[in-house]
Every structure is written in structure tokens, then in C-alpha cells.
Short mmCIF file of C-alpha atoms and ligand atoms in Angstrom, two decimals:
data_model
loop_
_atom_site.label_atom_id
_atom_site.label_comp_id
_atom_site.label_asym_id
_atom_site.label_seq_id
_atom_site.Cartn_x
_atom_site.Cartn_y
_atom_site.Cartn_z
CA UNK B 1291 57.83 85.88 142.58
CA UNK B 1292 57.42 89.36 141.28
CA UNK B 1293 58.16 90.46 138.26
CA UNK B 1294 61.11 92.22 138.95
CA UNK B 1295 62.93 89.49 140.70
CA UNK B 1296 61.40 86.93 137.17
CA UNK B 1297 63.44 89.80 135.43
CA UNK B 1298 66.75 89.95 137.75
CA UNK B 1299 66.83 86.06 137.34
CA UNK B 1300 66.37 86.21 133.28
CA UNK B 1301 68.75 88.39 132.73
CA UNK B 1302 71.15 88.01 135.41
CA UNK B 1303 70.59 91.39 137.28
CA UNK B 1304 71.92 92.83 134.19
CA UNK B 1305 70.27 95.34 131.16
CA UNK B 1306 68.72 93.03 128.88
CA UNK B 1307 69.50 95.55 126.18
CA UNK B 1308 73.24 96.96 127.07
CA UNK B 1309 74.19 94.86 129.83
CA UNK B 1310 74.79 97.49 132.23
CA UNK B 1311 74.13 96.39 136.09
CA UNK B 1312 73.53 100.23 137.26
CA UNK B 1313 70.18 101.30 138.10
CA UNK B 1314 68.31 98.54 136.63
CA UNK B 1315 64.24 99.21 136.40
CA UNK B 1316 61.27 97.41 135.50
CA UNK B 1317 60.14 98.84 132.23
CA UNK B 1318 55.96 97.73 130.89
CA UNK B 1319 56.35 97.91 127.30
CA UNK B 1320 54.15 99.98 125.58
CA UNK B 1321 51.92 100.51 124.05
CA UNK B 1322 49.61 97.95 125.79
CA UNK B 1323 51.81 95.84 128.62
CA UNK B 1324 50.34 93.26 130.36
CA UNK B 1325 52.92 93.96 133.31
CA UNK B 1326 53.96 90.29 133.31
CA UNK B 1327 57.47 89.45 132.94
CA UNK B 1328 56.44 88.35 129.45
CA UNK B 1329 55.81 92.05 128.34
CA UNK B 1330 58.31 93.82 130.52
CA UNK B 1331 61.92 93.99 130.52
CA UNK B 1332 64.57 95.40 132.78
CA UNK B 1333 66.77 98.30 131.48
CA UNK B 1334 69.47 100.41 133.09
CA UNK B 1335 68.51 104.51 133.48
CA UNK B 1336 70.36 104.95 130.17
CA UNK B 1337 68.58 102.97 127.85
CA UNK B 1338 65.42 103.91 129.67
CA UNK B 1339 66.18 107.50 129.57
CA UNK B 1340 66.67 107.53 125.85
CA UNK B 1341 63.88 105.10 125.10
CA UNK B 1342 61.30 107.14 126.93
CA UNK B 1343 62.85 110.51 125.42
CA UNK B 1344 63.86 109.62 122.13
CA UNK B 1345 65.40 113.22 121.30
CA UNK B 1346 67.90 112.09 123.61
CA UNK B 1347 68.87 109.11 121.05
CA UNK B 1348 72.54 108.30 121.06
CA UNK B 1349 73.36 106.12 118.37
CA UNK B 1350 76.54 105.05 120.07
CA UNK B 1351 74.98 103.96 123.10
CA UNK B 1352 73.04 101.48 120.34
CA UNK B 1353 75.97 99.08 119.52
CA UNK B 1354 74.80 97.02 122.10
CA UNK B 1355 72.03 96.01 120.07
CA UNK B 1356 74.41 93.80 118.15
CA UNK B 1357 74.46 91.45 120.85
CA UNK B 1358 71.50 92.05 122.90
CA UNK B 1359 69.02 91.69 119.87
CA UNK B 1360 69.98 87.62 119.53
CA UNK B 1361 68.13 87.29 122.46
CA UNK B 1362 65.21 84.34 122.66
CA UNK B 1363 63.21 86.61 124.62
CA UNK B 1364 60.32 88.76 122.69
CA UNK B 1365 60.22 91.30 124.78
CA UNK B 1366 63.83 92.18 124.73
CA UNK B 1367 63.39 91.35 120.47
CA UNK B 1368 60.63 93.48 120.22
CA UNK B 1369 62.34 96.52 122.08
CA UNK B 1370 66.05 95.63 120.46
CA UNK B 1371 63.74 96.25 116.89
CA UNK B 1372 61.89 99.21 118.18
CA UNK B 1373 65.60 100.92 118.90
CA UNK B 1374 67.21 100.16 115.78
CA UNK B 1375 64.41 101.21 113.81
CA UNK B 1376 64.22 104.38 115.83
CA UNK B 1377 68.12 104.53 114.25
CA UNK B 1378 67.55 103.08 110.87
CA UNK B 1379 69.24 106.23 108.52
CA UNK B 1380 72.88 104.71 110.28
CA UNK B 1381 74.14 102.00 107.84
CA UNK B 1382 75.15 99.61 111.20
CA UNK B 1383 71.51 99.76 112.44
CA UNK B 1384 69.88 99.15 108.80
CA UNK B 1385 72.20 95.80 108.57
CA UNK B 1386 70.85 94.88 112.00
CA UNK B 1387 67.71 95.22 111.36
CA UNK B 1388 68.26 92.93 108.51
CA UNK B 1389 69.38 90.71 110.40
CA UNK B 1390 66.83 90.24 112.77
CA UNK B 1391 63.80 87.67 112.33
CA UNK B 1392 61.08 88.27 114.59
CA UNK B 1393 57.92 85.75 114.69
CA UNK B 1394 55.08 87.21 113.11
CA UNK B 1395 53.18 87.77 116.36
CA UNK B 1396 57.13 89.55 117.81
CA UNK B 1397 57.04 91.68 114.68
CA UNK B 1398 53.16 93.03 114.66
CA UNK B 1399 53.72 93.67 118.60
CA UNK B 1400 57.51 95.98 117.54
CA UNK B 1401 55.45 97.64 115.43
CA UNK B 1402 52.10 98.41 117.62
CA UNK B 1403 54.79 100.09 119.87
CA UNK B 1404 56.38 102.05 116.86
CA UNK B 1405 52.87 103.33 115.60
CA UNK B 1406 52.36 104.69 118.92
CA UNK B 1407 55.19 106.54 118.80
CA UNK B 1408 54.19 108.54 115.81
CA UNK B 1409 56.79 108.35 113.89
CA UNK B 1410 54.87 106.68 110.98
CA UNK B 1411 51.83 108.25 109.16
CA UNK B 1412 49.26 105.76 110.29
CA UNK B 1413 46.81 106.90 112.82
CA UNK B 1414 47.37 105.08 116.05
CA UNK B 1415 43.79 104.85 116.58
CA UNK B 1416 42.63 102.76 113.17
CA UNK B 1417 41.92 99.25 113.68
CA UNK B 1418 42.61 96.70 111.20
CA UNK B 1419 38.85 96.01 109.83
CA UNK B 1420 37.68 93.29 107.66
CA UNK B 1421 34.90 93.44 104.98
CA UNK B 1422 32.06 94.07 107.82
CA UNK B 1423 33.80 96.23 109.78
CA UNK B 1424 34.90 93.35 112.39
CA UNK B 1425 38.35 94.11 113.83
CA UNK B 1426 40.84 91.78 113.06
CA UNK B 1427 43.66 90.76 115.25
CA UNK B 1428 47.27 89.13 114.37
CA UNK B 1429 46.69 85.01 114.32
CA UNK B 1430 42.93 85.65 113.13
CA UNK B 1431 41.78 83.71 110.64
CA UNK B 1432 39.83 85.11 107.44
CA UNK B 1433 38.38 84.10 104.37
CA UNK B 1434 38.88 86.05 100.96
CA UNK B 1435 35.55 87.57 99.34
CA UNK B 1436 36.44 88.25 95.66
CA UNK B 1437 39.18 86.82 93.72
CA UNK B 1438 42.65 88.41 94.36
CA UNK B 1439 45.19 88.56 91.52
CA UNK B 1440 48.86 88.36 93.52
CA UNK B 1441 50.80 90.16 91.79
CA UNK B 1442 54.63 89.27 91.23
CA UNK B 1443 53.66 85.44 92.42
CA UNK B 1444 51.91 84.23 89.69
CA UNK B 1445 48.40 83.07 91.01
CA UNK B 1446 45.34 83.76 91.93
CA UNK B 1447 43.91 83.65 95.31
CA UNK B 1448 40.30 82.55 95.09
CA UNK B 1449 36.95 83.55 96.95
CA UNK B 1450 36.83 81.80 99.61
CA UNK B 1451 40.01 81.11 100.12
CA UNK B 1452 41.31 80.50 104.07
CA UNK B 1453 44.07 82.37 105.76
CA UNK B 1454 45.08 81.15 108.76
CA UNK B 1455 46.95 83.09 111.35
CA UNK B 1456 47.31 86.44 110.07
CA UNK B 1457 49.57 89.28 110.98
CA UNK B 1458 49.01 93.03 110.69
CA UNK B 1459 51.01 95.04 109.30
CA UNK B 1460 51.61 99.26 110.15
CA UNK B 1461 49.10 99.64 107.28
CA UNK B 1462 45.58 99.35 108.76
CA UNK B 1463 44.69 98.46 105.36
CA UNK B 1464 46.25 95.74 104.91
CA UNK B 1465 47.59 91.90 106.52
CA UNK B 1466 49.72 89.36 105.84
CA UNK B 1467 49.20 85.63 105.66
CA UNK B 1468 49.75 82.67 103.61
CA UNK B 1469 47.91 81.51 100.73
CA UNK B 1470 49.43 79.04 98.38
CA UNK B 1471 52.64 78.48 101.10
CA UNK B 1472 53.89 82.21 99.53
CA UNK B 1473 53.38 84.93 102.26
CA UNK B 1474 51.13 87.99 100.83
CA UNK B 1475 49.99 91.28 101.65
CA UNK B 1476 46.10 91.32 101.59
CA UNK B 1477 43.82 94.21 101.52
CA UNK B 1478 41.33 93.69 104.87
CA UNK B 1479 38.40 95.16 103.00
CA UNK B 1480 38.39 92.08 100.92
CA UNK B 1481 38.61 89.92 103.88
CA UNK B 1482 35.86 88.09 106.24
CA UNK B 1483 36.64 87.71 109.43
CA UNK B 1484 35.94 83.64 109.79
ZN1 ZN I 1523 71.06 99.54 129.26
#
């Protein structure tokens, strides 16, 4: 089956983000599609047109995020996220957003598409590197080098310390993961890659 009919049967030959059935299209989401079903999704020429030229952004247009973005499928997630943060200074899209839960590994792939779209300050080119300058990718796991005071949680996250399945953040300087069951923000220069 190609991908294109996988997408006409998942979201019944309609928009998966406005539910529009006109001039539906196959669209690879950046920044890094694997042009599976999995990392595409199929959008009608309007939401395409002002996804791909974001000048063109009409907010009202967007309201069909309030359904579309309780979607089970990451791909439509990830670009229902993308879209209302691309609208985030209107008060409807900031509750959204607010709203929506992504999975770790849904959120740090919303975000790799919003960093490429330069919109943020972060270089699109800087790789999240630990302690020896080993990249380090979302579900990695790493072990802590020096002691690490958390702040705000009331502990101290020792040397040595474990972190299982990580998550990057927009900050190539920093992850997330779990130490102590309390989700942090880690600096990856204190980090070993394990
Ligand atoms: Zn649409």
C-alpha cells in the first residue's frame, strides 16, 4: 500500500488537521521525514499553503485545531503543536496548547520541526552533546558526572546517577529526564553518554 492510500484510509480521505476533503496531499514532515505514513500526514492545499508559508498564517483557519489536535496519531500531534505554537500570542491557541500532552519522544520531534523554522534563537545546527562531546539523542540514557543540586525539588542528584530515556529540549544545552521519579532539566555538559 502506499503511503498515500495508508493516509486516505487513516483519516478517511479527509485533512487530518481541518477536515477538509479538497485537494488532499501527502505532506513529509520536516525537518527530517522518514516518508512513511508514520511521519507524514495528509493536509488539504489550505493548511499546506499556510504551513509551508507561514506569513500566510490565518489564525481563523486554526480553530480546527481544537478538534484535530485530540488525535492518537503523532504525526498529526506533532503538526497540530507546531501550528498552535506558530499562533501562541492568541489567548484560544495558548489554552490549547495547554491542553495538549505530547509523549516525550512527540514533543522533542514538534520541536526539532519548530527549531528549523527559526523562529527560536537556537541554532538549528547544534547538537545536544554530553560531557565528551558524544551527541545525545531523545530516549538515550546518561549518567551524571558531578553532583547536581535540583533546585526547587529539594535533592540532590548524585555522580553517577542513571537517567534513563531522556528527551531534548530546544536548548542544546540542556535535557530532561527523571531522577528521583521528579522530571528535571539537566545541563548535557555534566552528562555521560552511558
Ligand atoms: Zn486542512
Amino acid at each position: 500500500m502506499t503511503v498515500e492510500q495508508t493516509l486516505l484510509d487513516r483519516s478517511g480521505a479527509k485533512c487530518e488537521l481541518c477536515t477538509s476533503t479538497d485537494n488532499l496531499a501527502v505532506y513529509k514532515i520536516p525537518p527530517n521525514s522518514d516518508e512513511t505514513a508514520d511521519q507524514s500526514i495528509l493536509l488539504c492545499d489550505i493548511c499546506l499553503g499556510q504551513i509551508e508559508n507561514p506569513e500566510t498564517l490565518d489564525a481563523n483557519h486554526w480553530h480546527c485545531l481544537n478538534d484535530s489536535m485530540w488525535t492518537p496519531v503523532p504525526a498529526v500531534q506533532v503538526m497540530a503543536y507546531r501550528q498552535l505554537n506558530a499562533m501562541k500570542t492568541e489567548g484560544w491557541a495558548q489554552d490549547l496548547l495547554e491542553m495538549l500532552y505530547l509523549e516525550d519522544d512527540v514533543k522533542s520531534w514538534a520541536e526539532a520541526g519548530m527549531a528549523e523554522s527559526g523562529d527560536g534563537i537556537d541554532n538549528i545546527d547544534e547538537t545536544t552533546l554530553d560531557s565528551n562531546g558524544a551527541t545525545l539523542n531523545a530516549g538515550d540514557t546518561v549518567t551524571l558526572i558531578k553532583d547536581l543540586v535540583v533546585k526547587g525539588a529539594n535533592f540532590t542528584a548524585k555522580r553517577g546517577t542513571v537517567v534513563k530515556n531522556i528527551s531534548l529540549t530546544s536548548n542544546p544545552k540542556h535535557i530532561e529526564g527523571r531522577v528521583n521519579g521528579t522530571r528535571i532539566v539537566l545541563v548535557s555538559a555534566f552528562l555521560k553518554k552511558a
